[in-house]
Coordinates of C-alpha atoms in Angstrom, one line a residue:
X1062 CA -1.8 -29.6 60.8
X1063 CA -3.1 -26.6 59.0
X1064 CA -0.6 -24.6 56.9
X1065 CA 0.8 -21.7 58.7
X1066 CA 0.1 -18.3 57.1
X1067 CA 1.6 -15.1 58.4
X1068 CA -0.7 -12.3 59.3
X1069 CA 1.0 -10.0 56.7
X1070 CA 0.5 -12.6 53.9
X1071 CA -3.1 -13.1 55.0
X1072 CA -3.8 -9.4 54.8
X1073 CA -2.1 -9.1 51.5
X1074 CA -4.3 -12.0 50.1
X1075 CA -7.4 -10.3 51.3
X1076 CA -6.6 -6.8 49.9
X1077 CA -4.7 -7.5 46.7
X1078 CA -6.4 -6.4 43.5
X1079 CA -6.8 -8.9 40.7
X1080 CA -3.9 -8.9 38.4
X1081 CA -4.7 -7.7 34.9
X1082 CA -2.4 -9.2 32.2
X1083 CA -0.5 -6.7 30.2
X1084 CA -1.5 -6.7 26.5
X1085 CA 1.8 -6.9 24.6
X1086 CA 2.2 -7.1 20.9
X1087 CA 5.5 -8.3 19.5
X1088 CA 6.2 -7.5 15.8
X1089 CA 8.9 -9.3 14.0
X1090 CA 10.3 -6.8 11.4
X1091 CA 12.7 -7.4 8.6
X1092 CA 14.6 -4.2 9.1
X1093 CA 15.2 -2.3 12.3
X1094 CA 15.0 1.4 12.8
X1095 CA 18.3 3.1 12.4
X1096 CA 17.3 6.1 14.5
X1097 CA 14.4 7.4 16.5
X1098 CA 15.0 11.0 15.3
X1099 CA 12.1 11.3 13.0
X1100 CA 13.9 13.8 10.8
X1101 CA 16.9 11.4 10.3
X1102 CA 15.7 9.2 7.4
X1103 CA 12.6 8.4 5.4
X1104 CA 13.2 4.7 5.3
X1105 CA 10.0 2.7 6.0
X1106 CA 11.6 0.7 8.8
X1107 CA 12.3 3.9 10.7
X1108 CA 9.1 5.7 9.8
X1109 CA 6.8 2.9 11.0
X1110 CA 8.3 3.1 14.5
X1111 CA 8.3 6.9 14.4
X1112 CA 4.6 7.0 13.6
X1113 CA 3.8 5.2 16.8
X1114 CA 5.4 8.1 18.8
X1115 CA 5.2 11.2 16.5
X1116 CA 2.5 12.6 14.4
X1117 CA 2.2 14.9 11.4
X1118 CA -0.2 17.6 10.5
X1119 CA -1.5 15.5 7.7
X1120 CA -1.8 11.7 8.1
X1121 CA -2.3 9.0 5.5
X1122 CA -5.0 6.4 5.5
X1123 CA -4.3 2.7 4.6
X1124 CA -4.6 3.6 0.9
X1125 CA -2.1 6.5 1.3
X1126 CA -4.7 9.2 0.9
X1127 CA -4.3 12.4 3.1
X1128 CA -6.5 12.6 6.2
X1129 CA -6.5 15.0 9.2
X1130 CA -3.7 14.4 11.7
X1131 CA -2.5 17.1 14.0
X1132 CA -4.3 19.5 11.6
X1133 CA -8.0 19.1 11.5
X1134 CA -8.4 21.0 8.2
X1135 CA -6.6 23.0 5.5
X1136 CA -7.6 25.3 2.7
X1137 CA -6.1 27.6 0.2
X1138 CA -6.8 31.2 1.0
X1139 CA -5.4 32.4 -2.3
X1140 CA -3.0 31.2 -5.0
X1141 CA 0.0 31.2 -2.6
X1142 CA -1.4 31.0 1.0
X1143 CA -2.6 27.8 2.7
X1144 CA -4.2 27.9 6.2
X1145 CA -3.9 24.9 8.5
X1146 CA -6.1 24.6 11.6
X1147 CA -4.5 22.6 14.3
X1148 CA -6.2 20.1 16.5
X1149 CA -7.3 21.5 19.9
X1150 CA -6.6 19.8 23.2
X1151 CA -3.7 17.7 22.0
X1152 CA -1.1 17.0 24.6
X1153 CA 2.5 16.0 24.4
X1154 CA 3.5 12.8 26.2
X1155 CA 4.5 14.8 29.2
X1156 CA 1.2 16.6 29.4
X1157 CA 2.3 19.9 27.8
X1158 CA 0.0 21.5 25.3
X1159 CA 0.7 21.1 21.5
X1160 CA 0.6 24.5 19.8
X1161 CA 1.6 26.3 16.6
X1162 CA 4.9 27.1 18.2
X1163 CA 5.9 23.4 18.0
X1164 CA 5.0 23.3 14.3
X1165 CA 7.2 26.4 13.6
X1166 CA 10.0 24.9 15.7
X1167 CA 9.8 21.7 13.7
X1168 CA 9.9 23.4 10.3
X1169 CA 12.8 25.7 11.4
X1170 CA 14.8 22.7 12.7
X1171 CA 14.4 20.9 9.3
X1172 CA 15.2 24.0 7.3
X1173 CA 18.4 24.5 9.3
X1174 CA 19.4 21.0 8.4
X1175 CA 19.8 17.8 10.4
X1176 CA 23.6 17.3 10.8
X1177 CA 24.7 13.9 9.7
X1178 CA 21.2 12.7 8.6
X1179 CA 21.5 10.4 5.6
X1180 CA 18.0 11.2 4.1
X1181 CA 16.2 13.9 5.9
X1182 CA 12.7 14.8 4.6
X1183 CA 13.7 18.5 4.8
X1184 CA 13.6 18.8 1.0
X1185 CA 9.8 18.9 1.3
X1186 CA 10.1 22.4 2.8
X1187 CA 12.3 23.6 -0.1
X1188 CA 9.7 22.7 -2.7
X1189 CA 7.5 25.6 -3.6
X1190 CA 9.6 28.0 -1.6
X1191 CA 7.5 27.5 1.5
X1192 CA 7.4 30.0 4.3
X1193 CA 5.5 29.4 7.5
X1194 CA 4.0 31.8 10.0
X1195 CA 1.9 31.5 13.2
X1196 CA -1.5 33.2 13.2
X1197 CA -2.5 32.0 16.6
X1198 CA -1.9 29.0 18.8
X1199 CA -4.0 26.8 16.6
X1200 CA -3.5 28.3 13.2
X1201 CA -0.6 28.5 10.8
X1202 CA -0.2 29.9 7.3
X1203 CA 2.2 28.5 4.7
X1204 CA 2.9 30.7 1.8
X1205 CA 4.6 29.6 -1.4
X1206 CA 6.4 31.5 -4.2
X1207 CA 3.6 30.6 -6.6
X1208 CA 0.5 28.4 -6.9
X1209 CA 1.3 25.0 -5.2
X1210 CA -1.5 22.5 -4.8
X1211 CA 0.3 19.7 -2.9
X1212 CA 1.3 21.5 0.3
X1213 CA -0.8 19.1 2.4
X1214 CA 0.8 16.0 0.7
X1215 CA 4.3 17.4 1.4
X1216 CA 3.4 17.9 5.1
X1217 CA 2.4 14.3 5.3
X1218 CA 6.1 13.5 5.4
X1219 CA 7.1 15.9 8.3
X1220 CA 6.8 14.6 11.9
X1221 CA 6.1 17.4 14.4
X1222 CA 8.4 17.7 17.4
X1223 CA 7.9 19.2 20.9
X1224 CA 9.9 22.4 21.1
X1225 CA 10.4 22.1 24.8
X1226 CA 11.9 18.6 24.4
X1227 CA 13.8 18.8 21.1
X1228 CA 15.2 22.3 21.3
X1229 CA 19.0 21.9 21.6
X1230 CA 18.8 18.1 21.3
X1231 CA 21.7 16.3 19.6
X1232 CA 20.5 14.9 16.3
X1233 CA 19.6 11.3 16.5
X1234 CA 21.6 10.7 19.8
X1235 CA 19.1 12.3 22.1
X1236 CA 16.2 10.7 20.4
X1237 CA 17.7 7.2 20.6
X1238 CA 18.3 7.7 24.3
X1239 CA 14.7 8.9 24.8
X1240 CA 15.8 12.3 26.1
X1241 CA 14.1 14.2 23.2
X1242 CA 11.7 11.5 22.1
X1243 CA 8.5 13.4 23.0
X1244 CA 5.5 12.9 20.7
X1245 CA 1.7 13.2 20.6
X1246 CA 1.1 9.8 19.1
X1247 CA -0.6 6.7 20.5
X1248 CA 2.5 5.3 22.1
X1249 CA 5.4 6.7 24.2
X1250 CA 9.1 5.9 24.0
X1251 CA 10.1 3.1 26.4
X1252 CA 13.4 1.5 25.3
X1253 CA 15.7 1.4 22.2
X1254 CA 18.3 -1.3 22.1
X1255 CA 19.9 -1.3 18.6
X1256 CA 20.1 -4.7 17.2
X1257 CA 17.6 -6.1 19.7
X1258 CA 14.3 -4.1 20.0
X1259 CA 12.4 -0.9 20.2
X1260 CA 9.7 -0.8 22.8
X1261 CA 6.8 1.7 23.1
X1262 CA 4.1 1.8 25.7
X1263 CA 0.5 3.0 25.5
X1264 CA -0.3 6.8 25.7
X1265 CA -3.5 6.7 27.8
X1266 CA -4.2 10.4 26.9
X1267 CA -4.0 10.0 23.1
X1268 CA -6.5 12.3 21.3
X1269 CA -7.3 9.4 18.9
X1270 CA -9.0 7.3 21.6
X1271 CA -8.1 4.1 23.5
X1272 CA -5.3 2.0 22.3
X1273 CA -5.6 -1.8 22.5
X1274 CA -2.0 -2.7 23.3
X1275 CA -0.2 -1.7 26.6
X1276 CA 3.2 -2.3 25.0
X1277 CA 4.5 -2.9 21.5
X1278 CA 7.8 -4.5 20.8
X1279 CA 9.5 -4.2 17.4
X1280 CA 12.0 -7.0 17.2
X1281 CA 14.3 -7.1 14.1
X1282 CA 14.8 -10.5 12.5
X1283 CA 16.6 -9.8 9.3
X1284 CA 16.6 -13.4 7.8
X1285 CA 13.3 -14.3 6.3
X1286 CA 13.4 -17.9 7.5
X1287 CA 14.3 -16.9 11.0
X1288 CA 11.5 -14.3 11.1
X1289 CA 9.0 -17.0 10.0
X1290 CA 10.4 -19.4 12.6
X1291 CA 9.9 -16.8 15.3
X1292 CA 6.2 -16.6 14.3
X1293 CA 5.8 -20.3 14.2
X1294 CA 7.5 -20.7 17.6
X1295 CA 5.3 -18.0 19.1
X1296 CA 8.2 -15.6 19.8
X1297 CA 6.4 -12.9 17.9
X1298 CA 2.8 -12.2 17.1
X1299 CA 3.1 -10.9 13.6
X1300 CA 5.8 -10.5 11.0
X1301 CA 6.3 -8.3 7.9
X1302 CA 7.6 -9.7 4.6
X1303 CA 6.9 -13.4 5.3
X1304 CA 8.9 -15.5 2.8
X1305 CA 6.9 -15.6 -0.4
X1306 CA 7.6 -19.3 -0.9
X1307 CA 5.8 -20.1 2.4
X1308 CA 2.7 -18.0 1.8
X1309 CA 0.5 -20.9 0.4
X1310 CA 1.2 -23.0 3.5
X1311 CA 0.5 -20.1 5.9
X1312 CA -2.7 -19.3 4.1
X1313 CA -3.9 -22.9 4.5
X1314 CA -2.8 -23.3 8.1
X1315 CA -5.7 -22.4 10.5
X1316 CA -3.3 -21.3 13.2
X1317 CA -2.1 -18.4 11.1
X1318 CA -3.6 -15.5 9.1
X1319 CA -2.1 -13.6 6.2
X1320 CA -3.0 -10.0 5.2
X1321 CA -2.3 -8.7 1.7
X1322 CA -2.5 -5.5 -0.3
X1323 CA -0.8 -4.2 -3.4
X1324 CA 2.1 -1.8 -2.6
X1325 CA 2.7 1.7 -3.7
X1326 CA 6.4 0.8 -4.0
X1327 CA 7.8 0.4 -7.5
X1328 CA 10.9 -1.7 -7.9
X1329 CA 13.0 -0.5 -10.8
X1330 CA 16.5 -0.4 -12.3
X1331 CA 18.2 2.9 -12.5
X1332 CA 20.9 3.5 -15.2
X1333 CA 23.8 5.9 -14.5
X1334 CA 23.9 8.8 -16.9
X1335 CA 27.4 10.3 -16.3
X1336 CA 29.4 10.7 -19.5
X1337 CA 31.7 7.9 -18.2
X1338 CA 30.4 5.2 -15.8
X1339 CA 33.2 3.3 -14.0
X1340 CA 31.1 0.1 -13.6
X1341 CA 30.4 -0.2 -17.4
X1342 CA 33.3 -1.5 -19.5
X1343 CA 33.8 -3.1 -22.9
X1344 CA 34.5 -6.8 -23.0
X1345 CA 38.3 -6.2 -22.4
X1346 CA 37.6 -4.1 -19.3
X1347 CA 38.1 -0.7 -20.8
X1348 CA 35.9 2.2 -19.7
X1349 CA 33.4 3.0 -22.5
X1350 CA 33.1 6.5 -24.0
X1351 CA 30.4 7.4 -24.4
X1352 CA 28.5 5.6 -21.7
X1353 CA 26.1 3.2 -23.6
X1354 CA 23.3 3.9 -21.0
X1355 CA 23.0 7.3 -22.6
X1356 CA 21.4 5.6 -25.7
X1357 CA 17.7 4.9 -25.2
X1358 CA 17.9 1.9 -27.5
X1359 CA 20.3 0.2 -25.0
X1360 CA 18.0 1.0 -22.1
X1361 CA 15.0 -0.4 -24.0
X1362 CA 17.0 -3.5 -25.0
X1363 CA 17.7 -4.1 -21.3
X1364 CA 14.0 -3.8 -20.5
X1365 CA 13.0 -6.2 -23.3
X1366 CA 15.6 -8.7 -22.0
X1367 CA 13.9 -9.0 -18.6
X1368 CA 11.3 -11.7 -18.1
X1369 CA 9.1 -10.1 -15.5
X1370 CA 6.5 -12.9 -15.5
X1371 CA 9.2 -15.4 -14.6
X1372 CA 10.4 -13.1 -11.7
X1373 CA 6.8 -12.9 -10.5
X1374 CA 6.1 -16.6 -10.7
X1375 CA 9.5 -18.2 -9.8
X1376 CA 11.0 -15.6 -7.4
X1377 CA 8.1 -13.6 -5.9
X1378 CA 5.6 -16.4 -5.5
X1379 CA 3.1 -14.4 -7.4
X1380 CA 3.5 -11.4 -5.0
X1381 CA 4.4 -8.8 -7.7
X1382 CA 2.6 -6.8 -10.4
X1383 CA 4.8 -6.4 -13.5
X1384 CA 4.8 -2.7 -14.4
X1385 CA 5.8 0.1 -16.7
X1386 CA 3.7 2.7 -14.8
X1387 CA 5.5 4.4 -12.0
X1388 CA 2.5 4.9 -9.7
X1389 CA 0.1 2.0 -9.0
X1390 CA -3.5 1.7 -10.2
X1391 CA -5.9 4.1 -8.3
X1392 CA -3.2 6.7 -7.6
X1393 CA -3.4 10.2 -9.0
X1394 CA -1.3 10.1 -12.2
X1395 CA -1.7 6.5 -13.1
X1396 CA -1.5 6.1 -16.9
X1397 CA -4.0 3.7 -18.4
X1398 CA -2.6 1.4 -21.1
X1399 CA 1.0 1.7 -20.1
X1400 CA 1.8 -1.9 -19.9
X1401 CA 5.0 -3.7 -18.8
X1402 CA 7.3 -4.7 -21.7
X1403 CA 6.9 -8.3 -22.8
X1404 CA 10.0 -10.5 -22.6
X1405 CA 11.6 -10.4 -26.1
X1406 CA 15.3 -11.2 -26.1
X1407 CA 15.4 -11.3 -29.9
X1408 CA 14.2 -7.7 -30.1
X1409 CA 16.7 -6.8 -27.4
X1410 CA 19.6 -8.2 -29.5
X1411 CA 18.4 -6.3 -32.6
X1412 CA 18.2 -3.0 -30.6
X1413 CA 21.7 -3.5 -29.2
X1414 CA 23.1 -4.2 -32.7
X1415 CA 21.3 -1.1 -34.1
X1416 CA 22.9 0.9 -31.3
X1417 CA 26.3 -0.4 -32.2
X1418 CA 26.7 -2.9 -29.3
X1419 CA 26.3 -6.2 -31.1
X1420 CA 29.3 -7.5 -29.3
X1421 CA 27.8 -6.5 -26.0
X1422 CA 29.8 -5.0 -23.0
X1423 CA 30.2 -5.6 -19.3
X1424 CA 28.2 -4.2 -16.4
X1425 CA 28.1 -4.3 -12.6
X1426 CA 24.6 -4.3 -11.1
X1427 CA 24.4 -3.0 -7.6
X1428 CA 21.5 -3.4 -5.1
X1429 CA 20.5 -4.1 -1.6
X1430 CA 20.1 -7.7 -0.3
X1431 CA 17.9 -6.9 2.7
X1432 CA 15.6 -4.1 1.8
X1433 CA 13.0 -5.3 -0.8
X1434 CA 11.2 -8.5 -1.2
X1435 CA 13.6 -11.1 -2.6
X1436 CA 15.9 -8.3 -3.8
X1437 CA 19.1 -10.4 -3.8
X1438 CA 17.4 -13.1 -5.9
X1439 CA 16.0 -10.5 -8.3
X1440 CA 19.5 -9.1 -8.9
X1441 CA 20.8 -12.5 -9.8
X1442 CA 17.9 -13.2 -12.1
X1443 CA 18.2 -9.9 -14.0
X1444 CA 22.0 -10.4 -14.3
X1445 CA 21.4 -13.8 -15.9
X1446 CA 18.8 -12.4 -18.3
X1447 CA 21.1 -9.5 -19.4
X1448 CA 24.1 -11.8 -19.8
X1449 CA 22.0 -14.0 -22.2
X1450 CA 21.7 -11.0 -24.6
X1451 CA 25.4 -10.2 -24.5
X1452 CA 25.6 -7.7 -21.6
X1453 CA 27.8 -9.7 -19.2
X1454 CA 26.5 -8.7 -15.8
X1455 CA 28.0 -9.2 -12.4
X1456 CA 26.1 -8.5 -9.2
X1457 CA 27.3 -6.6 -6.1
X1458 CA 24.6 -6.9 -3.4
X1459 CA 25.1 -5.4 0.0
X1460 CA 23.2 -4.4 3.2
X1461 CA 20.8 -1.6 2.7
X1462 CA 22.6 0.9 5.0
X1463 CA 25.7 0.6 2.9
X1464 CA 23.8 0.5 -0.4
X1465 CA 21.8 3.6 0.1
X1466 CA 24.8 5.6 1.4
X1467 CA 26.8 4.7 -1.8
X1468 CA 23.7 5.1 -4.0
X1469 CA 22.9 8.6 -2.9
X1470 CA 26.4 10.2 -2.4
X1471 CA 29.0 7.5 -2.9
X1472 CA 31.0 9.1 -5.7
X1473 CA 34.2 10.9 -4.9
X1474 CA 32.8 14.1 -6.4
X1475 CA 30.1 14.5 -3.7
X1476 CA 30.3 17.5 -1.5
X1477 CA 28.0 19.0 1.2
X1478 CA 24.8 20.1 -0.5
X1479 CA 25.6 18.3 -3.7
X1480 CA 25.3 14.6 -3.9
X1481 CA 26.9 12.5 -6.7
X1482 CA 25.7 8.9 -6.8
X1483 CA 28.2 6.1 -7.3
X1484 CA 26.5 3.3 -9.2
X1485 CA 26.2 2.7 -13.0
X1486 CA 23.2 0.5 -12.7
X1487 CA 21.3 -0.2 -9.5
X1488 CA 18.1 -1.9 -8.3
X1489 CA 16.1 0.3 -6.0
X1490 CA 12.5 1.1 -5.0
X1491 CA 10.2 4.2 -4.7
X1492 CA 7.0 4.5 -2.8
X1493 CA 4.5 7.2 -3.9
X1494 CA 3.6 9.3 -0.9
X1495 CA 0.0 10.6 -0.4
X1496 CA -1.4 8.9 -3.5
X1497 CA 0.0 11.6 -5.8
X1498 CA 2.3 11.2 -8.8
X1499 CA 3.6 14.7 -8.3
X1500 CA 5.9 13.4 -5.7
X1501 CA 7.1 10.5 -7.8
X1502 CA 7.5 12.5 -11.1
X1503 CA 9.4 15.3 -9.3
X1504 CA 11.5 12.9 -7.3
X1505 CA 12.5 10.3 -9.8
X1506 CA 12.2 11.9 -13.3
X1507 CA 13.0 15.6 -12.7
X1508 CA 16.5 16.8 -13.1
X1509 CA 18.4 16.8 -9.8
X1510 CA 18.4 20.2 -8.1
X1511 CA 19.6 20.3 -4.5
X1512 CA 18.2 23.9 -4.1
X1513 CA 14.6 23.1 -5.1
X1514 CA 14.4 19.5 -4.0
X1515 CA 13.7 18.3 -7.6
X1516 CA 15.0 14.9 -8.5
X1517 CA 15.8 14.0 -4.9
X1518 CA 15.4 10.4 -5.9
X1519 CA 16.9 10.6 -9.4
X1520 CA 20.0 8.6 -8.5
X1521 CA 21.0 8.1 -12.1
X1522 CA 21.0 11.8 -12.8
X1523 CA 18.7 11.4 -15.8
X1524 CA 17.7 14.8 -17.3
X1525 CA 15.0 15.6 -19.8
X1526 CA 13.8 19.2 -20.3
X1527 CA 10.5 18.0 -21.6
X1528 CA 9.8 16.2 -18.4
X1529 CA 11.2 19.1 -16.2
X1530 CA 8.9 21.6 -17.8
X1531 CA 5.8 19.4 -17.2
X1532 CA 6.8 18.4 -13.7
X1533 CA 7.5 22.0 -12.6
X1534 CA 4.3 23.2 -14.2
X1535 CA 2.3 20.4 -12.6
X1536 CA 3.6 21.4 -9.1
X1537 CA 2.2 24.9 -9.9
X1538 CA -1.1 23.8 -11.3
X1539 CA -4.1 23.9 -8.9
X1540 CA -6.6 22.6 -11.4
X1541 CA -6.5 18.8 -10.8
X1542 CA -7.5 17.8 -14.3
X1543 CA -4.8 20.0 -15.9
X1544 CA -2.2 18.7 -13.3
X1545 CA -3.2 15.1 -14.0
X1546 CA -2.6 15.6 -17.8
X1547 CA 0.8 17.2 -17.2
X1548 CA 1.9 14.3 -14.9
X1549 CA 0.7 11.6 -17.3
X1550 CA 2.5 13.3 -20.2
X1551 CA 5.7 13.5 -18.1
X1552 CA 5.3 9.8 -17.2
X1553 CA 4.7 8.7 -20.8
X1554 CA 7.8 10.7 -22.0
X1555 CA 9.9 9.2 -19.3
X1556 CA 8.8 5.7 -19.9
X1557 CA 9.1 6.0 -23.7
X1558 CA 12.6 7.2 -23.2
X1559 CA 13.3 4.4 -20.6
X1560 CA 14.6 7.0 -18.1
X1561 CA 14.6 4.0 -15.8
X1562 CA 13.4 0.4 -16.1
X1563 CA 10.4 -0.5 -14.0
X1564 CA 10.2 -4.2 -12.9
X1565 CA 7.1 -4.4 -10.7
X1566 CA 5.0 -3.2 -7.8
X1567 CA 5.5 -5.3 -4.8
X1568 CA 2.5 -7.0 -3.1
X1569 CA 2.7 -6.5 0.7
X1570 CA 2.0 -9.4 2.9
X1571 CA 2.0 -9.9 6.7
X1572 CA 1.6 -13.2 8.6
X1573 CA 0.2 -13.4 12.1
X1574 CA -1.0 -15.9 14.6
X1575 CA -4.7 -16.7 14.5
X1576 CA -6.8 -14.5 16.7
X1577 CA -5.4 -11.3 15.3
X1578 CA -6.8 -9.1 12.5
X1579 CA -4.7 -6.6 10.6
X1580 CA -5.6 -3.7 8.2
X1581 CA -2.8 -3.7 5.7
X1582 CA -1.3 -0.5 4.3
X1583 CA -0.1 0.2 0.7
X1584 CA 2.9 2.0 2.2
X1585 CA 4.2 -1.2 3.8
X1586 CA 4.2 0.2 7.4
X1587 CA 3.1 -2.0 10.3
X1588 CA 1.1 0.0 12.8
X1589 CA 0.0 -1.5 16.1
X1590 CA -3.2 0.7 16.0
X1591 CA -4.3 -1.4 13.0
X1592 CA -3.8 -4.8 14.6
X1593 CA -6.5 -6.1 16.9
X1594 CA -7.5 -9.2 18.8
X1595 CA -10.5 -11.2 17.5
X1596 CA -10.4 -13.9 20.2

């Protein structure tokens, strides 16, 4: 007997189009995005998701150098006026035209402040006293209160929003729900399930051309071993931050590929400079006055007591570059000949004795345990090294969201508009945006000033007028050679004074299944547009 086929099924079989498999890329990430409001934080885990949906006037290439984004060109019309020409024909995800009005709305939103945002990039608009005006639908002018050569670099941190979608939106909430998550980027918002995934889908009308993936899923897997297991099991296609101890096996396994590039992120230890630091005590537990971190000899002794090569070889699996520079080689401002301190515990002991601390003291070292490569293990290693030279060091490691909140404004003296950090010594990291040391010198070495945005990453509240003068002048110096000299002088002064204690630059690694190729980025972000099939 012949099988019985209904007429409807027969017709369907004759007319159905061939099924085309959906191209889905699943990325296993160490940290999930905390918000899809692109003005909420500057954390890499957030920004890398934002950059699939939202774009900036100025983009960055894989080496963090500025390139055209939503602006096709920019030029200085005079000492205080910059003109930005916007890209023509760009559409928002709902088909509306992108215009200068959206840029002005975005800057006005940031300037007004993002309520509740833990680390908004709004400070970039304060620097240089920027004022923005619309010339026509595809031209804006930005004026500054003096010569300001790095306007374009500052704008590389400011995602542009659609006025018609974001006006009146509730900060963070309406972006997480998708209500206001309207961009011009290569992917559109699809779903956001905190703790589980963020999903974006292809924008077929992207001005940048065809996108290879129909859907991209960001799946947070915080534990390194679990993230690697997800890759080995085929649950994800690519992972960031593969465990450094497993890199040799992955590189030798033909079923997997590893991409690598030196990072622009410096990992360093930041002393607290308040007159009294509550996490620094004498050996009997009494608060010390004055705070010993205010003596440069103590800070240098702590640096000499750290064996950076051992950290590189035994903890980082070779994936670090010991450093004393604060920007990596090849970046504007790098200082030739500024080498990492050699491990010298005898010299550290002598310096401590010279400073009056031959008997040592006690210190609490704070840091995250889920943000930087092997951060928890580094904290423990540094604590052991310092204890060996008489600085009895305990470690308090915590999840990154708690750590950064307490690091930035955890002290009881904090108030709206004026942050007071909590910790007396902390491990943190800093990435140099747009390949320019101006951002790093101003952010980490300049005296904290909430009104100007200076010292926005200076969480120890270090202050040195010699650095401030050079940093402020560098920001006003258009001549690149003169600006370079000022920045390098500021860096030398800061490092000679041990304003903070550099450990190393991270080396970024990604691991992926065979059949994929990936263009790695110095800024650690994983972009689906830079991942392709080769099979």
